[in-house]
């Protein structure tokens, strides 16, 4: 706690400001399809939950910046029956609305999409007066996905809009709808096609997730297109009638970070937007997006404005993690406190989930303990094991859980542990079990990658006397890998025994899909056999999650390239910038002199460099912040220039973009020299001022980070023991590396600070 407080103080000194800022993602962890709603001074967001139970989380905020989990729409088995539901099926893309003093949710449940077997998604909606107790679902007539209930303020009618086949011949999908009875679910008016989107030639990229807004005599239909990955985007059409015909907006796509080939940006897969008007008349849009380092789809927010009768999101610019929403220079991204669950309450914290609808109660909370009631199912089964899970909310964090002590012993099939869980095909576990081919109990780790499994075990004790308290299991997550470890009573640091690349916890294996994201879980299982009647009761006493502000990897350079705050505060962020340079020098392209090229290359190649560095250099220690801060400032300057060029490009004046905005023919392309000349003539003063400020800020940050380093050494004197070893090895492998640092010192005016 003291270390975290010290780091928080350091960040405050670096970036202090009293203005509240909105930072993305506003709802971290896998929370796709964020549907936002304002009722008076309160804001609410509902997101998809898929096969997780309880279903459809609802978050609350007063200021759009700070969100807390308020409730779930489906908490009773009779509301949402997800028995045996495959991964990422279940409840999709809810739409939240308010009508006649009631909250409404429209959603659908999908077991699988199989036209051959004629298994289709089923649409439903439910209502609540308080967002806590929800009605049983009303099942609707139309079938499709991503429904919304639009309550027309002009006519008072309610319309059900959704994505569905637009004809019976080719089964291409589009947006359709009808006037609907909210009491019966039946269409009470014509059911008709509304809009086929802007990509009608791509069957898998058709419009989905309709959200309707009425403004100024027009009905605006906001849609998601391009599938769910890097082509995902937000588009708009409008009509004078809620049932069309709709005309596409001239500024489509409204959001699309993949436009112009900018797939290196920190935010990708932007889609499923909902517009909301704040109490002060300003407009915003919630949407889903993915942080571009093995991340899941999370809840984001941007400004919205109306220009010539059409919405414009985020000023027409790409969405960047480094940019705040709704505030100017409002300070640093907040540093979350560690999250602790000691099970002291009478009920399980509402942020815990189970897999699918449970048949029976699989846990009990009592006297500061969580007791699990294991069954025959494990995490690799498509059922409901005795497991509870929480969403992973940061790319750099730890998850640890202390086991209950018990008397007796466990058999080889009796397991209790923790897991980094994505699906039944991809989960990485560490825990306790009866030893395989040995006596006593063993610590074990099991890595499951699709159909391949890697196993490890080591004896914990050779007796059957049980487990004393104090055994804690650990998962450490970083952008490039997950590590599994344990610690015994009295040990301050975990021993990590296995690791796996994080890509296995972010993307589905071939032939499958994962729409949810990674979670951390507690589990116990008989692995195909009932839990023995004479086996001990098992469970946990405490769970802790901590953000790792100082555990950065080379991949984190992408945050620095887009104005990040030293890898969210850790001095290893400086390591990330410098560590990539030797790889570039060894590559087919020599070290680029244009900083924005360096920005692109570091992002594109950092994953490959990480593997190289680990094997050849063994770079696992810290590097001196005094030495590396100048080059970080230099790269930040260059990357900021790159973002300005990208902004120039989005405004229609850049290389490889036709020049009709300046009166030239649309077939005439701008050269890089022309773009550079425009950039220099129009933005040079602004950039010079920015460069001056970054030099000063970097100089100030060196002193602050030095103070942080001193505190680190005081708390843990051995933390920098390997600095000399690292520098010696680095110089042996790349003698020019530190020469280049000296060169940067001369260029940035910091004098080697």
PDB file of N, CA and C in Angstrom, residues 560 573-574 577-578 627-638 698:
ATOM      1  N   UNK A 560       3.189   5.317 -24.783  1.00  0.00           N
ATOM      2  CA  UNK A 560       4.065   6.468 -24.813  1.00  0.00           C
ATOM      3  C   UNK A 560       3.968   7.191 -26.149  1.00  0.00           C
ATOM      4  N   UNK A 573       8.416   2.221 -18.132  1.00  0.00           N
ATOM      5  CA  UNK A 573       7.960   2.786 -19.382  1.00  0.00           C
ATOM      6  C   UNK A 573       9.113   3.351 -20.188  1.00  0.00           C
ATOM      7  N   UNK A 574      10.110   3.914 -19.491  1.00  0.00           N
ATOM      8  CA  UNK A 574      11.292   4.386 -20.202  1.00  0.00           C
ATOM      9  C   UNK A 574      12.046   3.216 -20.803  1.00  0.00           C
ATOM     10  N   UNK A 577      10.613   2.242 -24.265  1.00  0.00           N
ATOM     11  CA  UNK A 577      10.998   3.045 -25.416  1.00  0.00           C
ATOM     12  C   UNK A 577      12.371   2.649 -25.916  1.00  0.00           C
ATOM     13  N   UNK A 578      13.335   2.576 -25.007  1.00  0.00           N
ATOM     14  CA  UNK A 578      14.703   2.307 -25.421  1.00  0.00           C
ATOM     15  C   UNK A 578      14.888   0.871 -25.871  1.00  0.00           C
ATOM     16  N   UNK A 627      18.935   8.111 -17.321  1.00  0.00           N
ATOM     17  CA  UNK A 627      19.540   7.898 -18.627  1.00  0.00           C
ATOM     18  C   UNK A 627      18.500   7.862 -19.737  1.00  0.00           C
ATOM     19  N   UNK A 628      17.325   7.322 -19.436  1.00  0.00           N
ATOM     20  CA  UNK A 628      16.387   7.012 -20.504  1.00  0.00           C
ATOM     21  C   UNK A 628      15.307   8.063 -20.710  1.00  0.00           C
ATOM     22  N   UNK A 629      15.088   8.944 -19.755  1.00  0.00           N
ATOM     23  CA  UNK A 629      14.041   9.945 -19.929  1.00  0.00           C
ATOM     24  C   UNK A 629      14.236  10.819 -21.164  1.00  0.00           C
ATOM     25  N   UNK A 630      15.461  11.239 -21.503  1.00  0.00           N
ATOM     26  CA  UNK A 630      15.602  12.084 -22.701  1.00  0.00           C
ATOM     27  C   UNK A 630      15.105  11.427 -23.972  1.00  0.00           C
ATOM     28  N   UNK A 631      15.443  10.157 -24.182  1.00  0.00           N
ATOM     29  CA  UNK A 631      14.995   9.532 -25.422  1.00  0.00           C
ATOM     30  C   UNK A 631      13.485   9.359 -25.416  1.00  0.00           C
ATOM     31  N   UNK A 632      12.903   9.174 -24.229  1.00  0.00           N
ATOM     32  CA  UNK A 632      11.454   9.088 -24.180  1.00  0.00           C
ATOM     33  C   UNK A 632      10.831  10.422 -24.588  1.00  0.00           C
ATOM     34  N   UNK A 633      11.423  11.512 -24.129  1.00  0.00           N
ATOM     35  CA  UNK A 633      10.917  12.822 -24.529  1.00  0.00           C
ATOM     36  C   UNK A 633      11.024  13.006 -26.027  1.00  0.00           C
ATOM     37  N   UNK A 634      12.145  12.566 -26.580  1.00  0.00           N
ATOM     38  CA  UNK A 634      12.349  12.731 -28.019  1.00  0.00           C
ATOM     39  C   UNK A 634      11.305  11.950 -28.814  1.00  0.00           C
ATOM     40  N   UNK A 635      11.059  10.716 -28.411  1.00  0.00           N
ATOM     41  CA  UNK A 635      10.081   9.904 -29.127  1.00  0.00           C
ATOM     42  C   UNK A 635       8.677  10.458 -28.914  1.00  0.00           C
ATOM     43  N   UNK A 636       8.400  10.945 -27.712  1.00  0.00           N
ATOM     44  CA  UNK A 636       7.092  11.547 -27.485  1.00  0.00           C
ATOM     45  C   UNK A 636       6.873  12.739 -28.405  1.00  0.00           C
ATOM     46  N   UNK A 637       7.914  13.544 -28.592  1.00  0.00           N
ATOM     47  CA  UNK A 637       7.785  14.672 -29.507  1.00  0.00           C
ATOM     48  C   UNK A 637       7.442  14.187 -30.910  1.00  0.00           C
ATOM     49  N   UNK A 638       8.204  13.219 -31.368  1.00  0.00           N
ATOM     50  CA  UNK A 638       7.977  12.717 -32.716  1.00  0.00           C
ATOM     51  C   UNK A 638       6.618  12.090 -32.874  1.00  0.00           C
ATOM     52  N   UNK A 698       9.509  16.978 -19.271  1.00  0.00           N
ATOM     53  CA  UNK A 698      10.384  15.821 -19.126  1.00  0.00           C
ATOM     54  C   UNK A 698      11.473  16.104 -18.108  1.00  0.00           C
TER      55      UNK A 698
END
